[in-house]
PDB file of C-alpha atoms in Angstrom:
ATOM      1  CA  MET N 285       7.171   0.435  -7.074  1.00  0.00           C
ATOM      2  CA  LYS N 286       9.825   3.164  -6.988  1.00  0.00           C
ATOM      3  CA  ASP N 287       9.853   3.020  -3.175  1.00  0.00           C
ATOM      4  CA  ILE N 288      10.427  -0.740  -3.319  1.00  0.00           C
ATOM      5  CA  LEU N 289      13.302  -0.463  -5.790  1.00  0.00           C
ATOM      6  CA  ARG N 290      14.860   2.421  -3.872  1.00  0.00           C
ATOM      7  CA  PHE N 291      14.732   0.502  -0.607  1.00  0.00           C
ATOM      8  CA  LEU N 292      16.282  -2.628  -2.159  1.00  0.00           C
ATOM      9  CA  THR N 293      19.098  -0.509  -3.609  1.00  0.00           C
ATOM     10  CA  ASP N 294      19.750   1.011  -0.189  1.00  0.00           C
ATOM     11  CA  VAL N 295      19.867  -2.453   1.393  1.00  0.00           C
ATOM     12  CA  ARG N 296      22.377  -3.579  -1.217  1.00  0.00           C
ATOM     13  CA  LEU N 297      24.647  -0.672  -0.231  1.00  0.00           C
ATOM     14  CA  ASN N 298      24.067  -1.030   3.523  1.00  0.00           C
ATOM     15  CA  ASN N 299      23.415  -4.687   4.253  1.00  0.00           C
ATOM     16  CA  ASN N 300      23.959  -4.629   8.002  1.00  0.00           C
ATOM     17  CA  ARG N 301      21.758  -4.690  11.089  1.00  0.00           C
ATOM     18  CA  GLU N 302      22.704  -1.221  12.329  1.00  0.00           C
ATOM     19  CA  TRP N 303      21.590   0.478   9.114  1.00  0.00           C
ATOM     20  CA  PHE N 304      18.485  -1.684   8.825  1.00  0.00           C
ATOM     21  CA  HIS N 305      17.257  -0.903  12.337  1.00  0.00           C
ATOM     22  CA  ALA N 306      17.827   2.811  11.732  1.00  0.00           C
ATOM     23  CA  HIS N 307      15.718   2.596   8.569  1.00  0.00           C
ATOM     24  CA  LYS N 308      13.074   0.145   9.772  1.00  0.00           C
ATOM     25  CA  SER N 309      10.256   2.439   8.684  1.00  0.00           C
ATOM     26  CA  GLU N 310      11.538   2.335   5.090  1.00  0.00           C
ATOM     27  CA  TYR N 311      11.492  -1.459   5.191  1.00  0.00           C
ATOM     28  CA  GLU N 312       7.959  -1.480   6.584  1.00  0.00           C
ATOM     29  CA  ASN N 313       6.801   0.882   3.844  1.00  0.00           C
ATOM     30  CA  ALA N 314       8.425  -1.127   1.045  1.00  0.00           C
ATOM     31  CA  SER N 315       7.242  -4.425   2.529  1.00  0.00           C
ATOM     32  CA  ALA N 316       3.644  -3.208   2.835  1.00  0.00           C
ATOM     33  CA  LYS N 317       3.623  -2.024  -0.762  1.00  0.00           C
ATOM     34  CA  PHE N 318       5.100  -5.294  -1.996  1.00  0.00           C
ATOM     35  CA  ASN N 319       2.622  -7.368   0.032  1.00  0.00           C
ATOM     36  CA  ALA N 320      -0.276  -5.420  -1.480  1.00  0.00           C
ATOM     37  CA  LEU N 321       1.162  -6.064  -4.949  1.00  0.00           C
ATOM     38  CA  ALA N 322       1.678  -9.753  -4.137  1.00  0.00           C
ATOM     39  CA  GLU N 323      -1.932 -10.036  -2.957  1.00  0.00           C
ATOM     40  CA  ARG N 324      -3.151  -8.674  -6.272  1.00  0.00           C
ATOM     41  CA  PHE N 325      -0.787 -11.021  -8.134  1.00  0.00           C
ATOM     42  CA  LEU N 326      -2.210 -14.012  -6.240  1.00  0.00           C
ATOM     43  CA  LYS N 327      -5.798 -12.974  -6.951  1.00  0.00           C
ATOM     44  CA  SER N 328      -5.007 -12.537 -10.649  1.00  0.00           C
ATOM     45  CA  ILE N 329      -3.586 -16.083 -10.870  1.00  0.00           C
ATOM     46  CA  CYS N 330      -6.678 -17.455  -9.121  1.00  0.00           C
ATOM     47  CA  GLU N 331      -8.780 -16.120 -11.989  1.00  0.00           C
ATOM     48  CA  PHE N 332      -7.438 -18.764 -14.389  1.00  0.00           C
ATOM     49  CA  ASP N 333      -5.849 -21.429 -12.133  1.00  0.00           C
ATOM     50  CA  GLU N 334      -8.382 -22.819  -9.665  1.00  0.00           C
ATOM     51  CA  SER N 335      -5.765 -25.046  -7.999  1.00  0.00           C
ATOM     52  CA  VAL N 336      -4.364 -22.061  -6.067  1.00  0.00           C
ATOM     53  CA  ARG N 337      -7.640 -20.514  -4.883  1.00  0.00           C
ATOM     54  CA  HIS N 338      -7.209 -21.923  -1.367  1.00  0.00           C
ATOM     55  CA  LEU N 339      -3.951 -20.026  -0.802  1.00  0.00           C
ATOM     56  CA  THR N 340      -3.445 -16.945   1.360  1.00  0.00           C
ATOM     57  CA  ILE N 341      -0.701 -14.413   0.808  1.00  0.00           C
ATOM     58  CA  LYS N 342       1.240 -15.910   3.757  1.00  0.00           C
ATOM     59  CA  ASP N 343       1.481 -19.144   1.774  1.00  0.00           C
ATOM     60  CA  CYS N 344       3.222 -17.306  -1.062  1.00  0.00           C
ATOM     61  CA  ILE N 345       5.635 -14.633   0.240  1.00  0.00           C
ATOM     62  CA  TYR N 346       9.084 -15.111   1.774  1.00  0.00           C
ATOM     63  CA  ARG N 347      10.886 -13.685   4.793  1.00  0.00           C
ATOM     64  CA  PHE N 348      13.183 -10.772   4.035  1.00  0.00           C
ATOM     65  CA  TYR N 349      15.729 -12.029   6.545  1.00  0.00           C
ATOM     66  CA  ARG N 350      18.343 -14.411   5.131  1.00  0.00           C
ATOM     67  CA  ASP N 351      19.220 -17.742   6.739  1.00  0.00           C
ATOM     68  CA  ILE N 352      22.992 -17.320   7.050  1.00  0.00           C
ATOM     69  CA  ARG N 353      23.735 -20.375   9.209  1.00  0.00           C
ATOM     70  CA  PHE N 354      25.265 -22.392   6.373  1.00  0.00           C
ATOM     71  CA  SER N 355      26.183 -19.584   3.965  1.00  0.00           C
ATOM     72  CA  LYS N 356      29.540 -17.954   3.308  1.00  0.00           C
ATOM     73  CA  ASP N 357      27.643 -14.748   2.595  1.00  0.00           C
ATOM     74  CA  LYS N 358      26.730 -13.363   6.011  1.00  0.00           C
ATOM     75  CA  SER N 359      24.643 -10.455   4.710  1.00  0.00           C
ATOM     76  CA  PRO N 360      21.580 -10.544   6.977  1.00  0.00           C
ATOM     77  CA  TYR N 361      19.000  -9.277   4.467  1.00  0.00           C
ATOM     78  CA  LYS N 362      17.838 -10.170   0.994  1.00  0.00           C
ATOM     79  CA  THR N 363      18.034  -7.627  -1.805  1.00  0.00           C
ATOM     80  CA  HIS N 364      14.821  -8.737  -3.462  1.00  0.00           C
ATOM     81  CA  PHE N 365      11.155  -9.430  -2.819  1.00  0.00           C
ATOM     82  CA  GLY N 366       9.425 -12.483  -4.241  1.00  0.00           C
ATOM     83  CA  VAL N 367       6.014 -14.151  -4.329  1.00  0.00           C
ATOM     84  CA  TYR N 368       5.486 -17.767  -5.429  1.00  0.00           C
ATOM     85  CA  VAL N 369       1.978 -18.966  -6.259  1.00  0.00           C
ATOM     86  CA  CYS N 370       1.616 -22.743  -6.596  1.00  0.00           C
ATOM     87  CA  PRO N 371      -0.903 -25.345  -5.357  1.00  0.00           C
ATOM     88  CA  GLY N 372       1.179 -26.481  -2.388  1.00  0.00           C
ATOM     89  CA  GLY N 373       2.390 -23.050  -1.325  1.00  0.00           C
ATOM     90  CA  LYS N 374       5.924 -21.661  -1.394  1.00  0.00           C
ATOM     91  CA  LYS N 375       7.440 -24.592   0.530  1.00  0.00           C
ATOM     92  CA  SER N 376       6.233 -27.223  -1.900  1.00  0.00           C
ATOM     93  CA  TRP N 377       8.045 -28.474  -4.982  1.00  0.00           C
ATOM     94  CA  LYS N 378       5.002 -27.978  -7.193  1.00  0.00           C
ATOM     95  CA  ALA N 379       5.013 -25.982 -10.416  1.00  0.00           C
ATOM     96  CA  GLY N 380       3.678 -22.442 -10.241  1.00  0.00           C
ATOM     97  CA  TYR N 381       4.268 -18.748 -10.888  1.00  0.00           C
ATOM     98  CA  TYR N 382       7.024 -16.681  -9.283  1.00  0.00           C
ATOM     99  CA  PHE N 383       7.283 -12.875  -9.452  1.00  0.00           C
ATOM    100  CA  HIS N 384      10.708 -11.515  -8.454  1.00  0.00           C
ATOM    101  CA  ILE N 385      11.522  -7.831  -7.862  1.00  0.00           C
ATOM    102  CA  GLU N 386      15.199  -6.817  -7.713  1.00  0.00           C
ATOM    103  CA  PRO N 387      17.184  -3.964  -9.277  1.00  0.00           C
ATOM    104  CA  VAL N 388      19.911  -4.771 -11.804  1.00  0.00           C
ATOM    105  CA  TRP N 389      23.207  -4.371  -9.941  1.00  0.00           C
ATOM    106  CA  GLU N 390      26.415  -2.740 -11.111  1.00  0.00           C
ATOM    107  CA  ASP N 391      28.030  -6.142 -11.757  1.00  0.00           C
ATOM    108  CA  GLY N 392      25.177  -7.219 -14.025  1.00  0.00           C
ATOM    109  CA  THR N 393      23.555  -9.552 -11.495  1.00  0.00           C
ATOM    110  CA  GLY N 394      20.070  -9.209 -10.093  1.00  0.00           C
ATOM    111  CA  GLY N 395      17.148  -8.027 -12.161  1.00  0.00           C
ATOM    112  CA  SER N 396      13.405  -8.536 -11.902  1.00  0.00           C
ATOM    113  CA  ALA N 397      11.760 -11.473 -13.636  1.00  0.00           C
ATOM    114  CA  LEU N 398       8.702 -13.655 -13.980  1.00  0.00           C
ATOM    115  CA  TYR N 399       9.198 -17.409 -13.684  1.00  0.00           C
ATOM    116  CA  CYS N 400       6.663 -20.115 -14.499  1.00  0.00           C
ATOM    117  CA  GLY N 401       7.086 -23.851 -14.081  1.00  0.00           C
ATOM    118  CA  CYS N 402       8.931 -26.167 -11.719  1.00  0.00           C
ATOM    119  CA  PHE N 403      12.360 -25.230 -10.313  1.00  0.00           C
ATOM    120  CA  MET N 404      14.770 -28.074  -9.466  1.00  0.00           C
ATOM    121  CA  PRO N 405      12.180 -30.712  -8.417  1.00  0.00           C
ATOM    122  CA  ASP N 406      13.291 -33.430  -6.016  1.00  0.00           C
ATOM    123  CA  LYS N 407      14.376 -36.855  -7.249  1.00  0.00           C
ATOM    124  CA  GLU N 408      10.969 -38.536  -7.123  1.00  0.00           C
ATOM    125  CA  MET N 409       9.146 -35.634  -8.746  1.00  0.00           C
ATOM    126  CA  LEU N 410      11.783 -35.318 -11.460  1.00  0.00           C
ATOM    127  CA  GLN N 411      11.445 -39.018 -12.270  1.00  0.00           C
ATOM    128  CA  MET N 412       7.681 -38.714 -12.706  1.00  0.00           C
ATOM    129  CA  ILE N 413       7.972 -35.626 -14.892  1.00  0.00           C
ATOM    130  CA  ARG N 414      10.552 -37.349 -17.099  1.00  0.00           C
ATOM    131  CA  GLU N 415       8.333 -40.416 -17.452  1.00  0.00           C
ATOM    132  CA  ASP N 416       5.423 -38.204 -18.466  1.00  0.00           C
ATOM    133  CA  ILE N 417       7.578 -36.426 -21.047  1.00  0.00           C
ATOM    134  CA  TYR N 418       8.799 -39.753 -22.436  1.00  0.00           C
ATOM    135  CA  ASN N 419       5.173 -40.795 -22.969  1.00  0.00           C
ATOM    136  CA  ASP N 420       3.735 -37.453 -24.050  1.00  0.00           C
ATOM    137  CA  GLY N 421       6.591 -35.114 -24.956  1.00  0.00           C
ATOM    138  CA  ALA N 422       4.737 -33.597 -27.906  1.00  0.00           C
ATOM    139  CA  ASN N 423       2.337 -31.875 -25.525  1.00  0.00           C
ATOM    140  CA  TYR N 424       5.210 -30.404 -23.515  1.00  0.00           C
ATOM    141  CA  ARG N 425       6.777 -29.004 -26.684  1.00  0.00           C
ATOM    142  CA  LYS N 426       3.442 -27.510 -27.711  1.00  0.00           C
ATOM    143  CA  PHE N 427       2.875 -25.849 -24.345  1.00  0.00           C
ATOM    144  CA  ILE N 428       6.411 -24.444 -24.186  1.00  0.00           C
ATOM    145  CA  SER N 429       6.179 -23.088 -27.734  1.00  0.00           C
ATOM    146  CA  LYS N 430       3.040 -21.130 -26.827  1.00  0.00           C
ATOM    147  CA  CYS N 431       4.867 -19.157 -24.120  1.00  0.00           C
ATOM    148  CA  LYS N 432       6.080 -16.334 -26.350  1.00  0.00           C
ATOM    149  CA  GLY N 433       8.260 -13.831 -24.532  1.00  0.00           C
ATOM    150  CA  PHE N 434       9.691 -16.474 -22.183  1.00  0.00           C
ATOM    151  CA  SER N 435      13.018 -18.309 -22.351  1.00  0.00           C
ATOM    152  CA  PHE N 436      13.312 -22.028 -21.579  1.00  0.00           C
ATOM    153  CA  LYS N 437      16.927 -22.545 -22.606  1.00  0.00           C
ATOM    154  CA  ASP N 438      18.716 -21.819 -19.313  1.00  0.00           C
ATOM    155  CA  ASN N 439      17.472 -24.887 -17.446  1.00  0.00           C
ATOM    156  CA  PRO N 440      20.354 -27.131 -16.281  1.00  0.00           C
ATOM    157  CA  SER N 441      20.617 -30.387 -18.177  1.00  0.00           C
ATOM    158  CA  LEU N 442      22.343 -33.772 -18.129  1.00  0.00           C
ATOM    159  CA  LYS N 443      24.732 -34.628 -20.959  1.00  0.00           C
ATOM    160  CA  LYS N 444      23.001 -37.946 -21.583  1.00  0.00           C
ATOM    161  CA  ASN N 445      19.718 -39.615 -20.729  1.00  0.00           C
ATOM    162  CA  PRO N 446      19.178 -40.577 -17.083  1.00  0.00           C
ATOM    163  CA  LYS N 447      19.177 -44.281 -16.242  1.00  0.00           C
ATOM    164  CA  GLY N 448      16.098 -46.107 -17.490  1.00  0.00           C
ATOM    165  CA  PHE N 449      15.290 -43.762 -20.369  1.00  0.00           C
ATOM    166  CA  PRO N 450      16.025 -45.058 -23.892  1.00  0.00           C
ATOM    167  CA  GLU N 451      16.816 -42.512 -26.567  1.00  0.00           C
ATOM    168  CA  SER N 452      13.771 -40.710 -27.925  1.00  0.00           C
ATOM    169  CA  GLU N 453      12.809 -37.562 -29.793  1.00  0.00           C
ATOM    170  CA  PHE N 454      12.292 -35.871 -26.441  1.00  0.00           C
ATOM    171  CA  ASP N 455      15.784 -36.422 -25.022  1.00  0.00           C
ATOM    172  CA  ASP N 456      16.463 -32.696 -24.668  1.00  0.00           C
ATOM    173  CA  LEU N 457      13.463 -32.370 -22.342  1.00  0.00           C
ATOM    174  CA  ILE N 458      14.041 -35.621 -20.470  1.00  0.00           C
ATOM    175  CA  ARG N 459      17.599 -34.587 -19.617  1.00  0.00           C
ATOM    176  CA  LEU N 460      16.532 -31.353 -17.944  1.00  0.00           C
ATOM    177  CA  LYS N 461      16.869 -30.973 -14.171  1.00  0.00           C
ATOM    178  CA  SER N 462      14.480 -28.026 -14.016  1.00  0.00           C
ATOM    179  CA  TYR N 463      11.448 -26.914 -16.024  1.00  0.00           C
ATOM    180  CA  ILE N 464      11.308 -23.144 -15.740  1.00  0.00           C
ATOM    181  CA  LEU N 465      10.183 -20.456 -18.164  1.00  0.00           C
ATOM    182  CA  ARG N 466      11.778 -17.054 -17.536  1.00  0.00           C
ATOM    183  CA  GLN N 467      10.847 -13.588 -18.678  1.00  0.00           C
ATOM    184  CA  ASP N 468      13.042 -10.663 -17.611  1.00  0.00           C
ATOM    185  CA  LEU N 469      11.139  -7.580 -16.487  1.00  0.00           C
ATOM    186  CA  SER N 470      12.570  -4.133 -17.116  1.00  0.00           C
ATOM    187  CA  GLU N 471      12.036  -1.262 -14.705  1.00  0.00           C
ATOM    188  CA  GLU N 472       9.793   0.272 -17.346  1.00  0.00           C
ATOM    189  CA  THR N 473       7.606  -2.841 -17.190  1.00  0.00           C
ATOM    190  CA  LEU N 474       7.524  -2.748 -13.386  1.00  0.00           C
ATOM    191  CA  LEU N 475       6.274   0.840 -13.500  1.00  0.00           C
ATOM    192  CA  ARG N 476       3.370   0.044 -15.824  1.00  0.00           C
ATOM    193  CA  LYS N 477      -0.012   1.066 -14.417  1.00  0.00           C
ATOM    194  CA  ASP N 478      -1.427  -2.236 -15.647  1.00  0.00           C
ATOM    195  CA  LEU N 479       1.438  -4.347 -14.249  1.00  0.00           C
ATOM    196  CA  ILE N 480      -0.793  -6.959 -12.592  1.00  0.00           C
ATOM    197  CA  GLU N 481      -2.878  -7.402 -15.737  1.00  0.00           C
ATOM    198  CA  TYR N 482       0.326  -7.776 -17.731  1.00  0.00           C
ATOM    199  CA  LEU N 483       1.715 -10.414 -15.332  1.00  0.00           C
ATOM    200  CA  LYS N 484      -1.592 -12.273 -15.370  1.00  0.00           C
ATOM    201  CA  LYS N 485      -1.623 -12.341 -19.178  1.00  0.00           C
ATOM    202  CA  GLU N 486       1.946 -13.647 -19.303  1.00  0.00           C
ATOM    203  CA  CYS N 487       1.437 -16.266 -16.587  1.00  0.00           C
ATOM    204  CA  LYS N 488      -1.727 -17.499 -18.282  1.00  0.00           C
ATOM    205  CA  LYS N 489       0.374 -18.467 -21.308  1.00  0.00           C
ATOM    206  CA  SER N 490       2.197 -20.983 -19.113  1.00  0.00           C
ATOM    207  CA  PHE N 491      -0.898 -22.433 -17.423  1.00  0.00           C
ATOM    208  CA  PRO N 492      -1.077 -25.554 -19.660  1.00  0.00           C
ATOM    209  CA  LEU N 493       2.576 -26.358 -18.906  1.00  0.00           C
ATOM    210  CA  VAL N 494       2.235 -25.679 -15.169  1.00  0.00           C
ATOM    211  CA  LYS N 495      -0.918 -27.794 -14.983  1.00  0.00           C
ATOM    212  CA  THR N 496       0.697 -30.656 -16.902  1.00  0.00           C
ATOM    213  CA  LEU N 497       3.788 -30.633 -14.678  1.00  0.00           C
ATOM    214  CA  ASN N 498       1.629 -30.835 -11.576  1.00  0.00           C
ATOM    215  CA  GLU N 499      -0.574 -33.540 -13.051  1.00  0.00           C
ATOM    216  CA  ALA N 500       2.537 -35.579 -13.805  1.00  0.00           C
ATOM    217  CA  VAL N 501       3.306 -35.866 -10.088  1.00  0.00           C
ATOM    218  CA  SER N 502      -0.271 -36.021  -8.786  1.00  0.00           C
ATOM    219  CA  PHE N 503      -0.194 -39.807  -8.521  1.00  0.00           C
ATOM    220  CA  SER N 504       2.327 -39.609  -5.699  1.00  0.00           C
ATOM    221  CA  GLY N 505       0.914 -39.080  -2.231  1.00  0.00           C
ATOM    222  CA  ASN N 506       3.916 -36.897  -1.411  1.00  0.00           C
ATOM    223  CA  TYR N 507       2.788 -33.932  -3.519  1.00  0.00           C
TER     224      TYR N 507
END
């Protein structure tokens, strides 16, 4: 893990192609170690969520090279590694489990974290989730409340109910645009010998919520 964090810090300080090519072996070392960790993370999720057992690690990890075509930031490389385990793979909108490794930067940005749930679903998926919450919001509250150690409060939200949703006791959930649980991970946590077991235990807390979110959109042939 220290090699991964050290490499990401070096990329942050030298985010250019000349430096990267001169230190390609360091990238390959850090990438190999992360991929091995990501493989173990995937296998640990499969132990309690059978919906992801068909996935391979290629379905879950991202390219380290940034797509800068439409970005003002022309830095060619990411400063983090991430693995997203969900039934449809990383390119789907489905709810799942995301493990993010990134040092905390001098300006306070960055930081490693564990995310569980559904991030910024598309319009159709969001509509179906909101309808499910309107009809069964008590279950959502119960599942969220069981995820001790996670925060749910930073999800973006509308100021009033979306069109077609009368006021209800679940307005705060219906107005959300994203349904993500977040747990920040300190460097001390990342260096734990039992890191994968720890991540598995934490992700398992969110399984009822993740499953319910995915069931809410299962009636659409698009997901």
